[in-house]
mmCIF file of C-alpha atoms and ligand atoms in Angstrom:
data_model
loop_
_atom_site.group_PDB
_atom_site.id
_atom_site.type_symbol
_atom_site.label_atom_id
_atom_site.label_comp_id
_atom_site.label_asym_id
_atom_site.label_seq_id
_atom_site.Cartn_x
_atom_site.Cartn_y
_atom_site.Cartn_z
ATOM 1 C CA MET M 1 8.832 6.969 8.641
ATOM 2 C CA THR M 2 7.878 5.794 12.122
ATOM 3 C CA SER M 3 4.925 7.126 14.131
ATOM 4 C CA SER M 4 7.295 8.983 16.466
ATOM 5 C CA GLU M 5 8.428 10.991 13.416
ATOM 6 C CA ARG M 6 4.787 11.804 12.599
ATOM 7 C CA PRO M 7 3.376 12.808 15.992
ATOM 8 C CA PHE M 8 0.300 14.552 14.546
ATOM 9 C CA LEU M 9 -0.937 11.752 12.309
ATOM 10 C CA ASN M 10 -4.134 10.163 13.577
ATOM 11 C CA ARG M 11 -4.400 6.520 14.606
ATOM 12 C CA ARG M 12 -6.388 5.551 11.526
ATOM 13 C CA LEU M 13 -3.454 6.410 9.284
ATOM 14 C CA ALA M 14 -0.546 5.638 11.606
ATOM 15 C CA GLU M 15 0.254 2.328 9.939
ATOM 16 C CA PHE M 16 0.580 3.908 6.491
ATOM 17 C CA GLY M 17 3.992 5.334 5.636
ATOM 18 C CA THR M 18 5.004 7.056 2.400
ATOM 19 C CA THR M 19 3.622 5.009 -0.502
ATOM 20 C CA ILE M 20 6.046 2.480 -1.859
ATOM 21 C CA PHE M 21 5.626 4.060 -5.311
ATOM 22 C CA ALA M 22 6.963 7.419 -4.166
ATOM 23 C CA GLU M 23 9.811 5.781 -2.244
ATOM 24 C CA MET M 24 10.896 3.578 -5.127
ATOM 25 C CA SER M 25 10.543 6.238 -7.845
ATOM 26 C CA ALA M 26 12.711 8.560 -5.723
ATOM 27 C CA LEU M 27 15.278 5.773 -5.350
ATOM 28 C CA ALA M 28 15.287 5.275 -9.141
ATOM 29 C CA VAL M 29 16.020 8.982 -9.710
ATOM 30 C CA GLN M 30 18.663 9.075 -6.944
ATOM 31 C CA THR M 31 20.540 6.070 -8.294
ATOM 32 C CA GLY M 32 19.908 6.649 -12.015
ATOM 33 C CA SER M 33 18.258 3.243 -12.236
ATOM 34 C CA ILE M 34 15.737 1.909 -14.724
ATOM 35 C CA ASN M 35 12.373 2.339 -13.007
ATOM 36 C CA LEU M 36 10.297 -0.812 -13.355
ATOM 37 C CA GLY M 37 8.645 0.015 -10.014
ATOM 38 C CA GLN M 38 5.782 2.525 -10.171
ATOM 39 C CA GLY M 39 3.379 1.621 -12.967
ATOM 40 C CA PHE M 40 3.495 4.444 -15.479
ATOM 41 C CA PRO M 41 4.435 4.323 -19.167
ATOM 42 C CA ASP M 42 7.631 6.059 -20.311
ATOM 43 C CA THR M 43 5.912 7.356 -23.467
ATOM 44 C CA ASP M 44 2.731 9.400 -23.736
ATOM 45 C CA GLY M 45 -0.525 8.102 -25.158
ATOM 46 C CA PRO M 46 -1.954 8.849 -28.632
ATOM 47 C CA GLU M 47 -0.986 12.175 -30.206
ATOM 48 C CA GLU M 48 -4.578 12.934 -31.234
ATOM 49 C CA VAL M 49 -5.694 12.599 -27.615
ATOM 50 C CA ARG M 50 -2.930 14.948 -26.461
ATOM 51 C CA GLU M 51 -3.994 17.381 -29.180
ATOM 52 C CA ALA M 52 -7.606 17.071 -28.032
ATOM 53 C CA ALA M 53 -6.490 18.266 -24.587
ATOM 54 C CA VAL M 54 -4.619 21.211 -26.127
ATOM 55 C CA ARG M 55 -7.707 22.103 -28.188
ATOM 56 C CA ALA M 56 -9.946 21.985 -25.118
ATOM 57 C CA LEU M 57 -7.532 24.194 -23.214
ATOM 58 C CA ARG M 58 -7.266 26.706 -26.069
ATOM 59 C CA ASP M 59 -11.017 26.740 -26.680
ATOM 60 C CA GLY M 60 -11.661 27.428 -23.023
ATOM 61 C CA ARG M 61 -13.464 24.148 -22.396
ATOM 62 C CA GLY M 62 -12.891 22.942 -18.848
ATOM 63 C CA ASN M 63 -10.632 25.764 -17.711
ATOM 64 C CA GLN M 64 -13.217 26.734 -15.106
ATOM 65 C CA TYR M 65 -14.875 24.273 -12.732
ATOM 66 C CA PRO M 66 -16.503 21.560 -14.820
ATOM 67 C CA PRO M 67 -19.902 20.228 -13.652
ATOM 68 C CA GLY M 68 -19.740 18.158 -10.447
ATOM 69 C CA PRO M 69 -20.632 14.823 -12.083
ATOM 70 C CA GLY M 70 -18.165 15.416 -14.951
ATOM 71 C CA VAL M 71 -18.583 17.035 -18.377
ATOM 72 C CA PRO M 72 -21.553 15.625 -20.334
ATOM 73 C CA GLU M 73 -19.297 14.627 -23.264
ATOM 74 C CA LEU M 74 -17.208 12.364 -21.036
ATOM 75 C CA ARG M 75 -20.171 10.857 -19.206
ATOM 76 C CA ALA M 76 -21.745 10.046 -22.569
ATOM 77 C CA ALA M 77 -18.461 8.531 -23.810
ATOM 78 C CA VAL M 78 -18.105 6.354 -20.696
ATOM 79 C CA ALA M 79 -21.686 5.089 -21.082
ATOM 80 C CA ALA M 80 -21.122 4.402 -24.804
ATOM 81 C CA HIS M 81 -17.908 2.501 -24.008
ATOM 82 C CA GLN M 82 -19.644 0.279 -21.434
ATOM 83 C CA GLU M 83 -22.444 -0.458 -23.888
ATOM 84 C CA ARG M 84 -20.199 -1.095 -26.897
ATOM 85 C CA ARG M 85 -17.787 -3.392 -25.086
ATOM 86 C CA TYR M 86 -19.937 -5.129 -22.509
ATOM 87 C CA GLY M 87 -23.577 -4.507 -23.423
ATOM 88 C CA LEU M 88 -24.017 -2.618 -20.131
ATOM 89 C CA LEU M 89 -26.499 0.253 -20.340
ATOM 90 C CA PHE M 90 -25.885 3.254 -18.079
ATOM 91 C CA ASP M 91 -27.675 6.588 -18.139
ATOM 92 C CA PRO M 92 -24.918 9.206 -18.560
ATOM 93 C CA ASP M 93 -26.855 11.676 -16.412
ATOM 94 C CA THR M 94 -27.589 9.524 -13.375
ATOM 95 C CA GLU M 95 -25.334 6.470 -13.592
ATOM 96 C CA VAL M 96 -21.876 7.849 -14.454
ATOM 97 C CA LEU M 97 -19.626 9.960 -12.223
ATOM 98 C CA VAL M 98 -16.243 11.363 -13.266
ATOM 99 C CA THR M 99 -13.539 11.321 -10.572
ATOM 100 C CA ALA M 100 -9.937 12.456 -10.042
ATOM 101 C CA GLY M 101 -8.518 9.167 -11.285
ATOM 102 C CA ALA M 102 -9.515 5.763 -10.002
ATOM 103 C CA THR M 103 -7.841 6.765 -6.739
ATOM 104 C CA GLU M 104 -10.591 9.232 -5.902
ATOM 105 C CA ALA M 105 -13.247 6.800 -7.117
ATOM 106 C CA ILE M 106 -11.955 4.240 -4.600
ATOM 107 C CA ALA M 107 -11.750 6.795 -1.782
ATOM 108 C CA ALA M 108 -15.173 8.317 -2.440
ATOM 109 C CA SER M 109 -16.831 4.905 -2.782
ATOM 110 C CA LEU M 110 -15.446 3.616 0.507
ATOM 111 C CA LEU M 111 -16.061 6.881 2.379
ATOM 112 C CA ALA M 112 -19.629 7.001 1.097
ATOM 113 C CA LEU M 113 -20.645 3.374 1.492
ATOM 114 C CA LEU M 114 -19.040 2.239 4.761
ATOM 115 C CA GLU M 115 -20.175 2.750 8.329
ATOM 116 C CA PRO M 116 -17.459 2.629 10.996
ATOM 117 C CA GLY M 117 -16.872 -1.005 11.917
ATOM 118 C CA ASP M 118 -18.101 -2.430 8.591
ATOM 119 C CA GLU M 119 -15.926 -5.180 7.202
ATOM 120 C CA VAL M 120 -14.582 -5.033 3.661
ATOM 121 C CA VAL M 121 -13.401 -8.238 2.042
ATOM 122 C CA ALA M 122 -10.552 -7.463 -0.370
ATOM 123 C CA LEU M 123 -8.234 -9.609 -2.445
ATOM 124 C CA GLU M 124 -4.705 -9.726 -1.011
ATOM 125 C CA PRO M 125 -2.235 -8.572 -2.232
ATOM 126 C CA TYR M 126 -4.277 -5.364 -2.637
ATOM 127 C CA TYR M 127 -3.530 -2.048 -4.298
ATOM 128 C CA ASP M 128 -2.106 0.139 -1.540
ATOM 129 C CA SER M 129 -4.791 2.812 -1.443
ATOM 130 C CA TYR M 130 -7.493 0.252 -0.598
ATOM 131 C CA ALA M 131 -6.169 -0.334 2.895
ATOM 132 C CA ALA M 132 -5.690 3.367 3.592
ATOM 133 C CA CYS M 133 -9.161 4.297 2.314
ATOM 134 C CA ILE M 134 -10.870 1.519 4.267
ATOM 135 C CA ALA M 135 -9.047 2.848 7.338
ATOM 136 C CA MET M 136 -10.059 6.447 6.632
ATOM 137 C CA ALA M 137 -13.667 5.300 6.357
ATOM 138 C CA GLY M 138 -13.360 3.545 9.731
ATOM 139 C CA GLY M 139 -13.862 0.120 8.154
ATOM 140 C CA THR M 140 -12.025 -3.096 8.817
ATOM 141 C CA ARG M 141 -10.284 -4.912 5.997
ATOM 142 C CA VAL M 142 -10.549 -8.659 5.729
ATOM 143 C CA PRO M 143 -8.015 -9.919 3.214
ATOM 144 C CA VAL M 144 -8.489 -13.053 1.137
ATOM 145 C CA THR M 145 -5.094 -14.092 -0.136
ATOM 146 C CA LEU M 146 -4.399 -15.055 -3.752
ATOM 147 C CA ARG M 147 -1.815 -17.836 -3.741
ATOM 148 C CA PRO M 148 0.497 -19.315 -6.399
ATOM 149 C CA HIS M 149 -1.034 -22.274 -8.163
ATOM 150 C CA GLU M 150 0.359 -23.769 -11.364
ATOM 151 C CA GLY M 151 2.241 -20.647 -12.419
ATOM 152 C CA SER M 152 -0.204 -17.891 -11.489
ATOM 153 C CA PHE M 153 -1.935 -16.458 -8.412
ATOM 154 C CA ARG M 154 -5.415 -17.874 -7.789
ATOM 155 C CA LEU M 155 -8.396 -17.037 -5.602
ATOM 156 C CA ASP M 156 -9.620 -19.742 -3.226
ATOM 157 C CA LEU M 157 -13.407 -19.450 -3.426
ATOM 158 C CA ASP M 158 -13.945 -21.316 -0.146
ATOM 159 C CA GLU M 159 -11.693 -18.814 1.631
ATOM 160 C CA LEU M 160 -13.640 -15.982 0.036
ATOM 161 C CA ARG M 161 -16.939 -17.410 1.261
ATOM 162 C CA ALA M 162 -15.514 -18.000 4.736
ATOM 163 C CA ALA M 163 -14.298 -14.389 4.961
ATOM 164 C CA VAL M 164 -17.840 -13.003 4.754
ATOM 165 C CA THR M 165 -19.443 -12.412 8.156
ATOM 166 C CA ASP M 166 -22.558 -10.628 9.395
ATOM 167 C CA ARG M 167 -20.472 -7.472 9.588
ATOM 168 C CA THR M 168 -19.357 -7.602 5.940
ATOM 169 C CA ARG M 169 -20.752 -4.665 3.975
ATOM 170 C CA LEU M 170 -18.741 -4.744 0.808
ATOM 171 C CA LEU M 171 -16.555 -6.841 -1.478
ATOM 172 C CA LEU M 172 -13.649 -4.892 -2.982
ATOM 173 C CA ILE M 173 -12.572 -6.710 -6.123
ATOM 174 C CA ASN M 174 -9.771 -5.913 -8.567
ATOM 175 C CA THR M 175 -9.541 -7.652 -11.928
ATOM 176 C CA PRO M 176 -7.232 -7.607 -13.880
ATOM 177 C CA HIS M 177 -5.345 -7.701 -10.619
ATOM 178 C CA ASN M 178 -2.460 -5.478 -9.566
ATOM 179 C CA PRO M 179 0.179 -6.706 -8.626
ATOM 180 C CA THR M 180 -0.252 -10.390 -9.533
ATOM 181 C CA GLY M 181 -1.496 -10.063 -13.131
ATOM 182 C CA THR M 182 -4.355 -12.458 -12.387
ATOM 183 C CA VAL M 183 -7.584 -12.066 -14.357
ATOM 184 C CA LEU M 184 -10.550 -13.640 -12.602
ATOM 185 C CA THR M 185 -12.275 -16.249 -14.786
ATOM 186 C CA ARG M 186 -15.970 -16.415 -15.623
ATOM 187 C CA GLU M 187 -16.359 -19.245 -13.086
ATOM 188 C CA GLU M 188 -14.626 -17.280 -10.330
ATOM 189 C CA LEU M 189 -16.636 -14.142 -11.073
ATOM 190 C CA THR M 190 -19.851 -16.158 -11.094
ATOM 191 C CA ALA M 191 -19.018 -17.401 -7.593
ATOM 192 C CA VAL M 192 -18.195 -13.863 -6.415
ATOM 193 C CA ALA M 193 -21.505 -12.629 -7.826
ATOM 194 C CA GLU M 194 -23.492 -15.458 -6.238
ATOM 195 C CA LEU M 195 -21.888 -14.744 -2.887
ATOM 196 C CA ALA M 196 -22.648 -11.018 -3.146
ATOM 197 C CA VAL M 197 -26.290 -11.694 -3.991
ATOM 198 C CA GLU M 198 -26.705 -14.408 -1.342
ATOM 199 C CA ARG M 199 -25.232 -12.231 1.423
ATOM 200 C CA ASP M 200 -26.676 -8.977 0.053
ATOM 201 C CA LEU M 201 -23.289 -7.239 -0.224
ATOM 202 C CA LEU M 202 -22.251 -4.153 -2.126
ATOM 203 C CA VAL M 203 -19.398 -4.647 -4.575
ATOM 204 C CA VAL M 204 -16.774 -2.121 -5.595
ATOM 205 C CA THR M 205 -14.813 -3.457 -8.531
ATOM 206 C CA ASP M 206 -11.610 -1.800 -9.736
ATOM 207 C CA GLU M 207 -11.312 -2.598 -13.438
ATOM 208 C CA VAL M 208 -8.737 0.020 -14.468
ATOM 209 C CA TYR M 209 -6.755 -2.572 -16.447
ATOM 210 C CA GLU M 210 -9.830 -3.736 -18.391
ATOM 211 C CA HIS M 211 -8.085 -3.229 -21.756
ATOM 212 C CA LEU M 212 -4.896 -5.026 -20.761
ATOM 213 C CA VAL M 213 -5.759 -8.712 -20.973
ATOM 214 C CA PHE M 214 -3.630 -11.232 -22.805
ATOM 215 C CA ASP M 215 -3.731 -14.679 -24.399
ATOM 216 C CA GLU M 216 -6.945 -16.543 -23.667
ATOM 217 C CA ALA M 217 -7.904 -14.321 -20.701
ATOM 218 C CA GLU M 218 -11.077 -12.274 -20.971
ATOM 219 C CA HIS M 219 -12.145 -9.276 -18.926
ATOM 220 C CA ILE M 220 -15.759 -9.678 -17.842
ATOM 221 C CA PRO M 221 -17.137 -6.819 -15.721
ATOM 222 C CA LEU M 222 -18.753 -8.022 -12.511
ATOM 223 C CA ALA M 223 -21.718 -5.752 -13.248
ATOM 224 C CA THR M 224 -22.708 -8.068 -16.142
ATOM 225 C CA PHE M 225 -23.480 -11.012 -13.824
ATOM 226 C CA THR M 226 -26.984 -11.814 -12.612
ATOM 227 C CA GLY M 227 -28.074 -9.630 -9.708
ATOM 228 C CA MET M 228 -24.918 -7.517 -9.844
ATOM 229 C CA ARG M 229 -25.763 -4.371 -11.757
ATOM 230 C CA GLU M 230 -27.845 -2.991 -8.891
ATOM 231 C CA ARG M 231 -25.207 -3.607 -6.205
ATOM 232 C CA THR M 232 -21.960 -2.822 -8.055
ATOM 233 C CA VAL M 233 -19.785 0.258 -8.390
ATOM 234 C CA THR M 234 -17.441 -0.264 -11.357
ATOM 235 C CA ILE M 235 -14.275 1.844 -11.480
ATOM 236 C CA GLY M 236 -12.392 2.779 -14.673
ATOM 237 C CA SER M 237 -9.501 5.117 -15.477
ATOM 238 C CA ALA M 238 -8.002 6.829 -18.507
ATOM 239 C CA GLY M 239 -4.525 6.671 -16.965
ATOM 240 C CA LYS M 240 -3.935 3.031 -17.783
ATOM 241 C CA THR M 241 -5.916 2.687 -21.013
ATOM 242 C CA PHE M 242 -4.573 5.788 -22.737
ATOM 243 C CA SER M 243 -1.162 6.160 -21.084
ATOM 244 C CA PHE M 244 -1.796 9.552 -19.500
ATOM 245 C CA THR M 245 -1.411 8.691 -15.832
ATOM 246 C CA GLY M 246 -0.777 12.351 -14.899
ATOM 247 C CA TRP M 247 -4.180 13.524 -16.139
ATOM 248 C CA LYS M 248 -6.053 11.770 -13.337
ATOM 249 C CA VAL M 249 -9.326 11.171 -15.105
ATOM 250 C CA GLY M 250 -11.322 8.256 -13.732
ATOM 251 C CA TRP M 251 -14.986 7.343 -13.404
ATOM 252 C CA ILE M 252 -17.535 5.076 -11.846
ATOM 253 C CA THR M 253 -20.592 3.482 -13.378
ATOM 254 C CA ALA M 254 -23.350 2.307 -11.027
ATOM 255 C CA PRO M 255 -27.107 2.605 -10.494
ATOM 256 C CA PRO M 256 -28.389 6.083 -9.503
ATOM 257 C CA ALA M 257 -28.615 5.406 -5.748
ATOM 258 C CA LEU M 258 -24.969 4.287 -5.595
ATOM 259 C CA VAL M 259 -23.740 7.084 -7.868
ATOM 260 C CA SER M 260 -25.482 9.716 -5.758
ATOM 261 C CA ALA M 261 -23.979 8.240 -2.578
ATOM 262 C CA VAL M 262 -20.461 8.271 -4.032
ATOM 263 C CA ARG M 263 -20.999 11.774 -5.408
ATOM 264 C CA SER M 264 -21.850 12.979 -1.887
ATOM 265 C CA ALA M 265 -18.358 12.005 -0.734
ATOM 266 C CA LYS M 266 -16.588 12.993 -3.953
ATOM 267 C CA GLN M 267 -17.944 16.568 -3.898
ATOM 268 C CA PHE M 268 -16.071 17.202 -0.635
ATOM 269 C CA LEU M 269 -12.820 15.568 -1.742
ATOM 270 C CA THR M 270 -11.922 17.366 -4.975
ATOM 271 C CA TYR M 271 -15.372 18.631 -6.005
ATOM 272 C CA VAL M 272 -14.125 18.481 -9.623
ATOM 273 C CA SER M 273 -10.815 18.031 -11.443
ATOM 274 C CA SER M 274 -8.979 17.790 -14.788
ATOM 275 C CA GLY M 275 -11.435 19.990 -16.758
ATOM 276 C CA PRO M 276 -9.789 20.118 -20.227
ATOM 277 C CA PHE M 277 -8.538 16.541 -19.905
ATOM 278 C CA GLN M 278 -12.090 15.306 -19.450
ATOM 279 C CA TYR M 279 -12.903 16.480 -23.005
ATOM 280 C CA ALA M 280 -9.795 14.773 -24.342
ATOM 281 C CA VAL M 281 -10.634 11.500 -22.611
ATOM 282 C CA ALA M 282 -14.141 11.664 -24.098
ATOM 283 C CA GLU M 283 -12.489 11.621 -27.524
ATOM 284 C CA ALA M 284 -10.060 8.889 -26.460
ATOM 285 C CA LEU M 285 -12.860 6.547 -25.403
ATOM 286 C CA ALA M 286 -14.315 6.871 -28.897
ATOM 287 C CA LEU M 287 -11.053 5.853 -30.625
ATOM 288 C CA PRO M 288 -11.492 3.032 -33.136
ATOM 289 C CA GLU M 289 -11.056 -0.541 -31.929
ATOM 290 C CA ALA M 290 -7.677 -0.600 -33.735
ATOM 291 C CA TYR M 291 -6.216 1.633 -31.000
ATOM 292 C CA PHE M 292 -7.185 -0.735 -28.188
ATOM 293 C CA THR M 293 -5.954 -3.786 -30.132
ATOM 294 C CA ALA M 294 -2.602 -2.202 -30.966
ATOM 295 C CA PHE M 295 -2.153 -1.061 -27.342
ATOM 296 C CA ARG M 296 -2.818 -4.573 -26.074
ATOM 297 C CA GLU M 297 -0.519 -6.179 -28.642
ATOM 298 C CA ASP M 298 2.306 -3.786 -27.835
ATOM 299 C CA MET M 299 1.986 -4.561 -24.118
ATOM 300 C CA LEU M 300 1.779 -8.284 -24.825
ATOM 301 C CA ALA M 301 5.110 -8.164 -26.689
ATOM 302 C CA LYS M 302 6.593 -6.262 -23.741
ATOM 303 C CA ARG M 303 5.226 -8.763 -21.269
ATOM 304 C CA ASN M 304 6.834 -11.563 -23.245
ATOM 305 C CA LEU M 305 10.146 -9.741 -23.466
ATOM 306 C CA LEU M 306 10.380 -8.940 -19.754
ATOM 307 C CA SER M 307 9.015 -12.331 -18.623
ATOM 308 C CA ALA M 308 11.728 -14.072 -20.658
ATOM 309 C CA GLY M 309 14.395 -11.681 -19.358
ATOM 310 C CA LEU M 310 13.368 -12.247 -15.734
ATOM 311 C CA ALA M 311 13.298 -16.022 -16.178
ATOM 312 C CA ASP M 312 16.715 -15.853 -17.813
ATOM 313 C CA ALA M 313 18.020 -13.846 -14.850
ATOM 314 C CA GLY M 314 16.923 -16.646 -12.513
ATOM 315 C CA PHE M 315 13.595 -15.398 -11.129
ATOM 316 C CA GLU M 316 10.548 -17.618 -10.934
ATOM 317 C CA VAL M 317 8.108 -15.749 -13.155
ATOM 318 C CA PHE M 318 4.331 -15.912 -12.694
ATOM 319 C CA ARG M 319 2.074 -15.707 -15.716
ATOM 320 C CA THR M 320 0.586 -12.255 -16.245
ATOM 321 C CA ALA M 321 -2.848 -12.588 -17.856
ATOM 322 C CA GLY M 322 -3.664 -8.900 -17.403
ATOM 323 C CA THR M 323 -2.244 -5.493 -16.203
ATOM 324 C CA TYR M 324 1.263 -4.330 -17.027
ATOM 325 C CA PHE M 325 2.957 -5.977 -14.076
ATOM 326 C CA ILE M 326 4.867 -9.220 -13.598
ATOM 327 C CA THR M 327 5.166 -10.797 -10.175
ATOM 328 C CA THR M 328 8.269 -12.883 -9.559
ATOM 329 C CA ASP M 329 9.562 -15.102 -6.772
ATOM 330 C CA ILE M 330 13.130 -14.257 -5.756
ATOM 331 C CA ARG M 331 13.841 -17.488 -3.886
ATOM 332 C CA PRO M 332 15.543 -19.203 -6.850
ATOM 333 C CA LEU M 333 18.115 -16.371 -6.610
ATOM 334 C CA GLY M 334 18.840 -17.369 -3.029
ATOM 335 C CA GLU M 335 16.856 -14.408 -1.660
ATOM 336 C CA SER M 336 13.794 -14.401 0.569
ATOM 337 C CA ASP M 337 13.175 -10.808 1.671
ATOM 338 C CA GLY M 338 11.627 -8.742 -1.136
ATOM 339 C CA PHE M 339 12.056 -5.462 0.790
ATOM 340 C CA ALA M 340 15.779 -5.952 1.270
ATOM 341 C CA PHE M 341 16.109 -7.210 -2.295
ATOM 342 C CA CYS M 342 14.329 -4.145 -3.796
ATOM 343 C CA ARG M 343 16.271 -1.699 -1.645
ATOM 344 C CA ALA M 344 19.565 -3.261 -2.809
ATOM 345 C CA LEU M 345 18.594 -3.819 -6.453
ATOM 346 C CA PRO M 346 19.402 -0.283 -7.711
ATOM 347 C CA ARG M 347 22.971 -0.606 -6.507
ATOM 348 C CA ARG M 348 23.342 -4.243 -7.506
ATOM 349 C CA ALA M 349 21.811 -4.007 -10.962
ATOM 350 C CA GLY M 350 20.583 -0.453 -11.662
ATOM 351 C CA VAL M 351 16.927 -1.514 -11.699
ATOM 352 C CA VAL M 352 14.021 -0.568 -9.423
ATOM 353 C CA ALA M 353 11.140 -2.946 -8.587
ATOM 354 C CA ILE M 354 8.383 -3.119 -5.964
ATOM 355 C CA PRO M 355 8.321 -5.565 -3.016
ATOM 356 C CA ASN M 356 4.854 -7.152 -3.074
ATOM 357 C CA ALA M 357 4.917 -7.469 0.735
ATOM 358 C CA VAL M 358 3.646 -3.877 0.957
ATOM 359 C CA PHE M 359 0.364 -5.086 -0.536
ATOM 360 C CA TYR M 360 -0.172 -7.703 2.203
ATOM 361 C CA ASP M 361 -1.503 -7.717 5.748
ATOM 362 C CA HIS M 362 0.200 -11.074 6.034
ATOM 363 C CA ARG M 363 3.606 -9.590 5.220
ATOM 364 C CA GLU M 364 5.360 -12.948 5.472
ATOM 365 C CA GLU M 365 3.102 -14.355 2.717
ATOM 366 C CA GLY M 366 4.254 -11.625 0.347
ATOM 367 C CA ALA M 367 7.915 -11.534 1.419
ATOM 368 C CA PRO M 368 9.495 -13.449 -1.491
ATOM 369 C CA PHE M 369 7.510 -11.740 -4.245
ATOM 370 C CA VAL M 370 8.708 -8.764 -6.286
ATOM 371 C CA ARG M 371 6.799 -6.852 -8.972
ATOM 372 C CA PHE M 372 8.246 -5.463 -12.233
ATOM 373 C CA ALA M 373 6.336 -3.100 -14.582
ATOM 374 C CA PHE M 374 6.700 -3.639 -18.336
ATOM 375 C CA CYS M 375 4.949 -0.469 -19.623
ATOM 376 C CA LYS M 376 8.317 0.834 -20.830
ATOM 377 C CA GLN M 377 10.032 1.197 -24.217
ATOM 378 C CA THR M 378 11.473 -1.991 -25.676
ATOM 379 C CA PRO M 379 15.158 -0.913 -25.468
ATOM 380 C CA VAL M 380 14.600 0.028 -21.818
ATOM 381 C CA LEU M 381 13.196 -3.430 -21.071
ATOM 382 C CA GLU M 382 16.077 -5.068 -22.991
ATOM 383 C CA GLU M 383 18.606 -3.068 -20.990
ATOM 384 C CA ALA M 384 16.840 -3.928 -17.721
ATOM 385 C CA ALA M 385 16.882 -7.623 -18.621
ATOM 386 C CA ALA M 386 20.585 -7.467 -19.442
ATOM 387 C CA ARG M 387 21.332 -5.764 -16.135
ATOM 388 C CA LEU M 388 19.250 -8.239 -14.138
ATOM 389 C CA LYS M 389 21.101 -11.105 -15.750
ATOM 390 C CA THR M 390 24.243 -10.014 -13.897
ATOM 391 C CA LEU M 391 22.539 -10.789 -10.572
ATOM 392 C CA GLY M 392 23.306 -14.458 -10.671
ATOM 393 C CA ALA M 393 26.869 -13.899 -11.915
HETATM 394 N N1 LIG R 1 -6.379 0.850 -9.040
HETATM 395 C C1 LIG R 1 -5.348 0.103 -9.424
HETATM 396 C C2 LIG R 1 -5.460 -1.371 -9.359
HETATM 397 C C3 LIG R 1 -4.187 0.706 -9.872
HETATM 398 O O1 LIG R 1 -3.146 -0.035 -10.241
HETATM 399 C C4 LIG R 1 -4.102 2.113 -9.895
HETATM 400 C C5 LIG R 1 -2.839 2.769 -10.296
HETATM 401 N N2 LIG R 1 -2.920 3.228 -11.528
HETATM 402 C C6 LIG R 1 -5.206 2.853 -9.506
HETATM 403 C C7 LIG R 1 -6.328 2.192 -9.074
HETATM 404 C C8 LIG R 1 -5.206 4.350 -9.502
HETATM 405 O O2 LIG R 1 -5.516 4.848 -10.760
HETATM 406 P P1 LIG R 1 -5.504 6.401 -11.094
HETATM 407 O O3 LIG R 1 -4.124 6.746 -11.509
HETATM 408 O O4 LIG R 1 -6.510 6.536 -12.202
HETATM 409 O O5 LIG R 1 -5.917 7.151 -9.883
HETATM 410 N N1 LIG R 2 -0.969 2.173 -9.916
HETATM 411 C C1 LIG R 2 0.444 2.394 -9.967
HETATM 412 C C2 LIG R 2 1.174 1.127 -9.567
HETATM 413 O O1 LIG R 2 0.598 0.180 -9.062
HETATM 414 C C3 LIG R 2 0.922 3.477 -9.058
HETATM 415 C C4 LIG R 2 0.059 4.655 -8.875
HETATM 416 C C5 LIG R 2 0.572 5.500 -7.740
HETATM 417 O O2 LIG R 2 1.735 5.767 -7.637
HETATM 418 N N2 LIG R 2 -0.310 5.867 -6.874
HETATM 419 O O3 LIG R 2 2.353 1.102 -9.773
#
């Protein structure tokens, strides 16, 4: 939609159209295509977690406004999860805040922490809500582009350092990274942490795919690095880890001064949300390790299946070390415009994908890249691969 079709929309939001996810999911429904665009699983998460939500609803837990910071059971479960997995100690009462998904955590963090004119350094391609929330907060985004290097997208640490100016307030990091599937290494994270400490920056780190890391990759929260705990807001979400994206239960962990700042913004966005689901997610976070291992192994098999299918269909396939997305390069298929390619793909092959260009300020950098989600049932991925194979025919 152009700005002339939206005459009332303010200047801060004028550049943001309908999200690509809504556009592409609608196209999938319209054309009856397999939807490998928007990242949501086509099966629900664990039955016992679903039942926990039903129990909470029936028992009248969370049907009225839950407490502003989130129900105590969930805050305790988030703190226990951070301690068990990463050795990070957070006080559930002052250092955990439950949000309406990671989306609200991102919005509330940026609205609370930025002054108009502050610069935010973010990894490009970036998740689409980052740009819109920086704009709503009156900030300026300064993208640092991840570029293909030996089969995956890598961060250039010199470029990151050069992007920081006297106006930089905050680093907005995302690892595992959507859409590229990159997981920042210990060395890269060490450099990010050193930079943040040296320049006295706040860090907001979106780690919603923390449980989806494959092969030799390891997810290391930025808050575990020297000097980082006190300056970092870490964002998590139940949507990705437990396959209930519609429940919209997310959270932040941070020191009390940062949590109270973010809570100030959050209380005027939704105030609270997802009452009964918060109790269910508290139980989900306490699931035995076997759940998380099986989830990761299932997604790994799916990654392998779709990566092979895409390569077989003629795409250049980048290695996904984390998330449930694969980024491809369409140039080997004789294509160069990801937008045009994705808009035509439903009719050409009955599959929907996402043009990575929407995640770039430097649109031309992202033009040949297209993202496919593999959080779908195996027969669906097999059928998608078979359909995509007809592209080159
Ligand atoms: N951050 C990233 C990187 C994402 O991919 C998503 C989409 N799931 C979100 C945040 C938003 O998460 P939620 O659905 O919990 O709001
Ligand atoms: N995070 C999901 C993705 O990247 C989409 C979530 C949404 O539609 N806002 O596909």
